[in-house]
mmCIF file with all atom_site columns, C-alpha atoms in Angstrom:
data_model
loop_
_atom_site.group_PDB
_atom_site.id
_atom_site.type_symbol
_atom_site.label_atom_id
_atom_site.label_alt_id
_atom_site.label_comp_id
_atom_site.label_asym_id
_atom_site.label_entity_id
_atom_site.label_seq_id
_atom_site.pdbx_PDB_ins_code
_atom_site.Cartn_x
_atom_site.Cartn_y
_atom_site.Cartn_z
_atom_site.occupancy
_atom_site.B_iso_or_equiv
_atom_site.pdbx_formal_charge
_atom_site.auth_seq_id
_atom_site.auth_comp_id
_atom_site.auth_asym_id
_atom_site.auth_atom_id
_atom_site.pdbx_PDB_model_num
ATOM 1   C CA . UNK U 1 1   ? 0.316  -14.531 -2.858  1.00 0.00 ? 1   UNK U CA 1
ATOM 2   C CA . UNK U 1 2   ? 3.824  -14.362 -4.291  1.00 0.00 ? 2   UNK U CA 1
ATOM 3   C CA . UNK U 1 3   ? 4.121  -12.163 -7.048  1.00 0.00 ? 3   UNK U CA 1
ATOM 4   C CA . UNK U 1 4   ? 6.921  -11.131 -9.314  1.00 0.00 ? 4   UNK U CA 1
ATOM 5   C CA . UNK U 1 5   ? 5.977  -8.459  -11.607 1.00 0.00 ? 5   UNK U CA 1
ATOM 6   C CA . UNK U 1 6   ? 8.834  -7.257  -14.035 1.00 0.00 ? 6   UNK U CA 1
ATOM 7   C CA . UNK U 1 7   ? 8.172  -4.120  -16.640 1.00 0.00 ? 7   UNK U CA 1
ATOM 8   C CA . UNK U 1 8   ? 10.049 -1.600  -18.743 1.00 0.00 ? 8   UNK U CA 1
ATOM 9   C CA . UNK U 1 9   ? 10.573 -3.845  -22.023 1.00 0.00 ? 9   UNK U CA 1
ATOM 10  C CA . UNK U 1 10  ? 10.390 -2.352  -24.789 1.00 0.00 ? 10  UNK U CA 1
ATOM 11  C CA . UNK U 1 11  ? 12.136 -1.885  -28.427 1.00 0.00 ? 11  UNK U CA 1
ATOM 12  C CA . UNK U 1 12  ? 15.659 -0.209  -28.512 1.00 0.00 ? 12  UNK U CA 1
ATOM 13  C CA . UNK U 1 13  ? 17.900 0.225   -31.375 1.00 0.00 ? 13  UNK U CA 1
ATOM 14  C CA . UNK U 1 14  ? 21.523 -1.641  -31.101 1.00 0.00 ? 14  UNK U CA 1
ATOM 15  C CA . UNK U 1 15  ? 23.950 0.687   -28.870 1.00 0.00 ? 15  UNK U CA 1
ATOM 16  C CA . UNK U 1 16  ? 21.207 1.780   -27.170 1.00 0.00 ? 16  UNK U CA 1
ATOM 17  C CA . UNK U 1 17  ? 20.402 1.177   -23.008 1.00 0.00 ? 17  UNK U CA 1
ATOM 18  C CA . UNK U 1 18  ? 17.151 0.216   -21.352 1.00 0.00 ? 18  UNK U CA 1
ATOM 19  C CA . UNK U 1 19  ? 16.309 -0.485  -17.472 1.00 0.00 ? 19  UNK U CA 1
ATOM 20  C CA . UNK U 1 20  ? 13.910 -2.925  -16.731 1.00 0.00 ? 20  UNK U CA 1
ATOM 21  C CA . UNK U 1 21  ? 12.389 -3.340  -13.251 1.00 0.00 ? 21  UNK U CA 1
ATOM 22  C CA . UNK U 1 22  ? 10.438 -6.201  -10.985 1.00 0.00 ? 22  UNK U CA 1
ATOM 23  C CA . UNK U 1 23  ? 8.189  -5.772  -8.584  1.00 0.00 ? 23  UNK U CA 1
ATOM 24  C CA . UNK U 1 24  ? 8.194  -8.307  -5.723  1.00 0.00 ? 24  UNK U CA 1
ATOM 25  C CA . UNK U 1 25  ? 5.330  -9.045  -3.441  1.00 0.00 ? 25  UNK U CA 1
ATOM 26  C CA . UNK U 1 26  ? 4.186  -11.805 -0.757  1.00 0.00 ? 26  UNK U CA 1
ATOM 27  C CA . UNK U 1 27  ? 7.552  -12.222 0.777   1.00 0.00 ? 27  UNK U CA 1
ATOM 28  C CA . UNK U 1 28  ? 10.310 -10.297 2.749   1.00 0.00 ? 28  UNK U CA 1
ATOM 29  C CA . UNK U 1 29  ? 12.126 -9.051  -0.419  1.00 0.00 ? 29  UNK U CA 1
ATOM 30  C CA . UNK U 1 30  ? 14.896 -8.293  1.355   1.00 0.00 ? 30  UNK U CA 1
ATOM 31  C CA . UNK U 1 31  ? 15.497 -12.024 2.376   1.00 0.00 ? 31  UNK U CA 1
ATOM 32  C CA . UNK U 1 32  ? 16.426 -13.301 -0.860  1.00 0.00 ? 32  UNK U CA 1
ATOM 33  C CA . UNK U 1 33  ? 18.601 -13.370 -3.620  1.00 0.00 ? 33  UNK U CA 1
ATOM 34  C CA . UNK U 1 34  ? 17.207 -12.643 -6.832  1.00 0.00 ? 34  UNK U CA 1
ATOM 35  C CA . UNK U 1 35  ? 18.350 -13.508 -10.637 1.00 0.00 ? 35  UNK U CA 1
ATOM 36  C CA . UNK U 1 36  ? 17.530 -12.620 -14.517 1.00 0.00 ? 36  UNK U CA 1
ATOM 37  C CA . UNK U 1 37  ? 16.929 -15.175 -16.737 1.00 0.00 ? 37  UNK U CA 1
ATOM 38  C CA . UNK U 1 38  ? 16.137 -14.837 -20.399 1.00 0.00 ? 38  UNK U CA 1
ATOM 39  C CA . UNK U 1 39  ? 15.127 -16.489 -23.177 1.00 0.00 ? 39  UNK U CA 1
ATOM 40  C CA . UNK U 1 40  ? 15.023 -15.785 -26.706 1.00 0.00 ? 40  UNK U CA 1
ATOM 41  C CA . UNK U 1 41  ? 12.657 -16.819 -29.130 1.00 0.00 ? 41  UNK U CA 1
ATOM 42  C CA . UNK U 1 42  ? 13.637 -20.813 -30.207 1.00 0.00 ? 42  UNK U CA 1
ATOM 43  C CA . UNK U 1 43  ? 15.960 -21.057 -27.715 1.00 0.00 ? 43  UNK U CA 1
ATOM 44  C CA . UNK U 1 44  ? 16.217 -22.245 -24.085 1.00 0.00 ? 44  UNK U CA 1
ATOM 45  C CA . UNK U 1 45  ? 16.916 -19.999 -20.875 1.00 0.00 ? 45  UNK U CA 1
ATOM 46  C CA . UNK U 1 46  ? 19.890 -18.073 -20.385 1.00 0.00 ? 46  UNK U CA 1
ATOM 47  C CA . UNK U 1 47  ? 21.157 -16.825 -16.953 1.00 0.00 ? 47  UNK U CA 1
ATOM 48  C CA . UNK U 1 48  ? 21.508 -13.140 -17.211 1.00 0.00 ? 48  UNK U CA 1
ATOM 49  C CA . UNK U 1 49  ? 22.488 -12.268 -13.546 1.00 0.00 ? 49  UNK U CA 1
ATOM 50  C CA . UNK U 1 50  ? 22.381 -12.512 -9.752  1.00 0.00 ? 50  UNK U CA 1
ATOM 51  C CA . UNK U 1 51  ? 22.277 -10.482 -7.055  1.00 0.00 ? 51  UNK U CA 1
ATOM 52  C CA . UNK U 1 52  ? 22.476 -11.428 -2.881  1.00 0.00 ? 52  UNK U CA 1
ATOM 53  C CA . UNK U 1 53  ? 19.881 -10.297 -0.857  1.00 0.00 ? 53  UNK U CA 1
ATOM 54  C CA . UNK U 1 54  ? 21.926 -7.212  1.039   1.00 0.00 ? 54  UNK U CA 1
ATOM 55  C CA . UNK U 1 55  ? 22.434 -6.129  -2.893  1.00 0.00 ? 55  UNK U CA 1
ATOM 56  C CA . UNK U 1 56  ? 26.543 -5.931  -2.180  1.00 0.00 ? 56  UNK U CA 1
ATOM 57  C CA . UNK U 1 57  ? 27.553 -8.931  -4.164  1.00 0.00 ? 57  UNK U CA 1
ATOM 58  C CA . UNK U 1 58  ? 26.854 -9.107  -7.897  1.00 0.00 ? 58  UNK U CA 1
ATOM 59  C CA . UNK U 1 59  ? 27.250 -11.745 -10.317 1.00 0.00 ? 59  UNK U CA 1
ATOM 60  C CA . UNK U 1 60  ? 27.328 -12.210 -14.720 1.00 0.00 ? 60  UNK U CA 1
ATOM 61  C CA . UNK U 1 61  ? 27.853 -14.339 -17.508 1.00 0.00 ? 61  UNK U CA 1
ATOM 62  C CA . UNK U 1 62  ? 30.663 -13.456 -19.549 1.00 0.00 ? 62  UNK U CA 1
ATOM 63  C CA . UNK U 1 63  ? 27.454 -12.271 -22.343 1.00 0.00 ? 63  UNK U CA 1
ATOM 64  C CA . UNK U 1 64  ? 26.640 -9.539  -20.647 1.00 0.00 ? 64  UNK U CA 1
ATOM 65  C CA . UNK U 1 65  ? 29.096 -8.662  -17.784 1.00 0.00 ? 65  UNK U CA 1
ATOM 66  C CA . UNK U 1 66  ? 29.974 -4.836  -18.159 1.00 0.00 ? 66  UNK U CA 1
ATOM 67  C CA . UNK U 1 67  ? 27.270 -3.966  -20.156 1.00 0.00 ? 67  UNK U CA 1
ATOM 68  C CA . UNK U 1 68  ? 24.450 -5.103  -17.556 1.00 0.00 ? 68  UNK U CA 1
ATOM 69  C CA . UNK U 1 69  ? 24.151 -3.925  -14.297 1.00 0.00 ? 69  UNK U CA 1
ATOM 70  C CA . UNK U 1 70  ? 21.465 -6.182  -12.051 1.00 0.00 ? 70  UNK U CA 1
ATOM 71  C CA . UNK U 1 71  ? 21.181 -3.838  -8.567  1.00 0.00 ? 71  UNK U CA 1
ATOM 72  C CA . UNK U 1 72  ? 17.775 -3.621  -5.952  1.00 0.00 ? 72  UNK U CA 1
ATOM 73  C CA . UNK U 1 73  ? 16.262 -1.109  -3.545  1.00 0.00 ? 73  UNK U CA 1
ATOM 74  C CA . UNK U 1 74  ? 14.971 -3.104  -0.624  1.00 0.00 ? 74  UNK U CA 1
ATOM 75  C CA . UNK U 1 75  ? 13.017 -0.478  0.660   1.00 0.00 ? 75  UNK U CA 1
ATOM 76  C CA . UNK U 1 76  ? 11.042 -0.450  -2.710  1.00 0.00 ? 76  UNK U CA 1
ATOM 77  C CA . UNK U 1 77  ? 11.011 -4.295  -2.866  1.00 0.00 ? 77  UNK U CA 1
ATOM 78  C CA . UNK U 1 78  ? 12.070 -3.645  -6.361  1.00 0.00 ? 78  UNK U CA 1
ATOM 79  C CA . UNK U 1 79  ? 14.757 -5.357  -8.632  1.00 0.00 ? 79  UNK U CA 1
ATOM 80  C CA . UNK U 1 80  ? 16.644 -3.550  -11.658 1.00 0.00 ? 80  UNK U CA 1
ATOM 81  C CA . UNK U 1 81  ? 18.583 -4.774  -14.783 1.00 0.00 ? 81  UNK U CA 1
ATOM 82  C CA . UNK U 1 82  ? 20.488 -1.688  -16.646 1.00 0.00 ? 82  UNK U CA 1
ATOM 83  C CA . UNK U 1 83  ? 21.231 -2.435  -19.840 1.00 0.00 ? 83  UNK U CA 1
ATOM 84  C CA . UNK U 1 84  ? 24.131 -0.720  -22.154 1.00 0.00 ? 84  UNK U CA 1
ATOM 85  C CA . UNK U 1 85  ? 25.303 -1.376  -25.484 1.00 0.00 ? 85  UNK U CA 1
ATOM 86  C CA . UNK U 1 86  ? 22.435 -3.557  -26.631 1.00 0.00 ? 86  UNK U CA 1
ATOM 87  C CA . UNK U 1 87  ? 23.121 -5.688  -29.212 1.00 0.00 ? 87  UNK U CA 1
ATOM 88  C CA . UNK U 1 88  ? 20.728 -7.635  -31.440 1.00 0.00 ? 88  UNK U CA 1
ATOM 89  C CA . UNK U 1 89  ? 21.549 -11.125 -29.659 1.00 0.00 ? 89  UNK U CA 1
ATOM 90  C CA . UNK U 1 90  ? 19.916 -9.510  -26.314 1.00 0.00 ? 90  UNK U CA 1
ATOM 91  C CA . UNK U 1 91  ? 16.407 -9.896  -27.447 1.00 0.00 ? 91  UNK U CA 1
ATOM 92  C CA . UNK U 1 92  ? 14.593 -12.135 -25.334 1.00 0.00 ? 92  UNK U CA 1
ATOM 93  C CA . UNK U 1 93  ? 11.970 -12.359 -22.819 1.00 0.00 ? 93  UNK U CA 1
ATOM 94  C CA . UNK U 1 94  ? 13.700 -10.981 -19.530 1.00 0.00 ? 94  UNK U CA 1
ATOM 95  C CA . UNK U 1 95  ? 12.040 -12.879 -16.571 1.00 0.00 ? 95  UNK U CA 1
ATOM 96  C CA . UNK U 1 96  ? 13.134 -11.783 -12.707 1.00 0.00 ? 96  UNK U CA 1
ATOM 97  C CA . UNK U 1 97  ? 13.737 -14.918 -10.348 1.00 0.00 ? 97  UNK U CA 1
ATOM 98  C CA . UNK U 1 98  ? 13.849 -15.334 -6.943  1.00 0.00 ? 98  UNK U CA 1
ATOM 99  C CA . UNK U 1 99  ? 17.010 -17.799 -5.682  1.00 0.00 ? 99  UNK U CA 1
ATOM 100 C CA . UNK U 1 100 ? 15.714 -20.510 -3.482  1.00 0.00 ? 100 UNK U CA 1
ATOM 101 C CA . UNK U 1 101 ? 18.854 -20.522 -1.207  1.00 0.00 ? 101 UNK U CA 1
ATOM 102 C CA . UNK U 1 102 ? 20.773 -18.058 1.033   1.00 0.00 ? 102 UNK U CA 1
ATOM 103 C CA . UNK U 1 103 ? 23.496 -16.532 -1.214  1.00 0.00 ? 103 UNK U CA 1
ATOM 104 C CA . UNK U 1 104 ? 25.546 -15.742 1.641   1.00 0.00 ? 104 UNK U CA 1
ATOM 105 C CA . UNK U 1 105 ? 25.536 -18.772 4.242   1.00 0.00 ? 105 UNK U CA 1
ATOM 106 C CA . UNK U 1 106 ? 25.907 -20.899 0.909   1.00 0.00 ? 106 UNK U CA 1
ATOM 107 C CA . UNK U 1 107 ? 29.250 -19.117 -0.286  1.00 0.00 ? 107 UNK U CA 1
ATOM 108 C CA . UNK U 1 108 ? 27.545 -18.683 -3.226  1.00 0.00 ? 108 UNK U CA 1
ATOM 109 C CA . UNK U 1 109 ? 30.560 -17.207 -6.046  1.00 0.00 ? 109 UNK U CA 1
ATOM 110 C CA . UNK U 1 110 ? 28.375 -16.694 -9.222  1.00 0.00 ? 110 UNK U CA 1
ATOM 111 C CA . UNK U 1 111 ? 30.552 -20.043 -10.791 1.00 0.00 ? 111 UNK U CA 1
ATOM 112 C CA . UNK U 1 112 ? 26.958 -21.977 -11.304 1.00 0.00 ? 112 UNK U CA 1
ATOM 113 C CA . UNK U 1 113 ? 23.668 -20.644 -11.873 1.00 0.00 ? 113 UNK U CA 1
ATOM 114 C CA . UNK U 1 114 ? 22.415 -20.356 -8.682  1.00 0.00 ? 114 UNK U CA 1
ATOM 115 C CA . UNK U 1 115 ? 18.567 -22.726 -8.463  1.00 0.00 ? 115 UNK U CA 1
ATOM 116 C CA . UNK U 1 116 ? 15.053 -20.163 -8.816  1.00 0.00 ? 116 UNK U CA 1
ATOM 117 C CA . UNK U 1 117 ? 12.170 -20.656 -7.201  1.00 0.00 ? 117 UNK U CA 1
ATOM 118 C CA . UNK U 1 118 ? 9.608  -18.413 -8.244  1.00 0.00 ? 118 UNK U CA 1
ATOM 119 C CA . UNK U 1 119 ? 9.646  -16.513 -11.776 1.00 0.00 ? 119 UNK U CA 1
ATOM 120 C CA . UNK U 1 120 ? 7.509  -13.507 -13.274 1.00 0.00 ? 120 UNK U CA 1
ATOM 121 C CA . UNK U 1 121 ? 5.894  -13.285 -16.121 1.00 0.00 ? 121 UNK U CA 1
ATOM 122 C CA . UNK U 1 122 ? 8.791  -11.704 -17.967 1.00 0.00 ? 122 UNK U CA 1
ATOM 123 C CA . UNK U 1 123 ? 8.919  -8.295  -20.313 1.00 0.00 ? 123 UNK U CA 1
ATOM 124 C CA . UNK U 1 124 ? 9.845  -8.301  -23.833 1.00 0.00 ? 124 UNK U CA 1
ATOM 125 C CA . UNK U 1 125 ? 13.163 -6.659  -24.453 1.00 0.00 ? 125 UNK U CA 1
ATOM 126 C CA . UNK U 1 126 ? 13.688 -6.063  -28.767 1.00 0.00 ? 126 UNK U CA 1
ATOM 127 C CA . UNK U 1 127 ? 17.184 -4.815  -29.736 1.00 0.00 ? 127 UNK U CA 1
ATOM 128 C CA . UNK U 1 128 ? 16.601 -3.713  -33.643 1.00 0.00 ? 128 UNK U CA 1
ATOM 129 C CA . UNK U 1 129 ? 16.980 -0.946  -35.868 1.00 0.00 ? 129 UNK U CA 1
#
């Protein structure tokens, strides 16, 4: 069975930094891009970040780009979202995504969301003080 598994959610205070993890299972990890996606409460999805499936080629929204860091250990079939400088607007429910294309043969250059085949359950990520 295919299973994505994210955790490390939590409540932070704005400024603050929090790394949240997924946990992939039923297929070659190592094959596949994978993306964050979140979405906060009223609102509709929000495309946090991609990475390829060699982990050398990173992409962000203007939103978040240098204060998240998406990054994966194949060995530990295990994706990663660092998060600095927090801010209030971050809260959401982060879900971890797996792309449904090959990053690489596609030219894939982070200027459209890239299409996500199979999604976690997502963690809850509060930014408040």
């Amino acid at each position: 069975e295919i299973q994505l598994v994210e955790s490390g959610g939590g409540m932070v205070q704005p400024g603050g930094s929090l790394r949240i993890s997924c946990a992939a299972s039923g297929f070659t990890f190592s094959n596949y891009g994978m993306s964050w996606v979140r979405q906060a409460p009223g609102a509709g999805t929000e495309w946090v970040s991609s990475i390829n499936s060699g982990g050398g080629k990173t992409y962000y929204p203007d939103s978040v780009k240098g204060r998240f860091t998406i990054s994966r250990d194949n060995a530990k079939n295990t994706l990663y979202l660092q998060m600095n400088s927090l801010k209030p607007e971050d809260t959401a429910l982060y879900y971890c995504a797996r792309v449904s294309f090959d990053m690489d043969k596609m030219n894939y250059d982070g200027s459209y969301i890239p299409l996500t085949d199979v999604w976690g359950q997502g963690t809850q990520v509060t930014v408040s003080s």
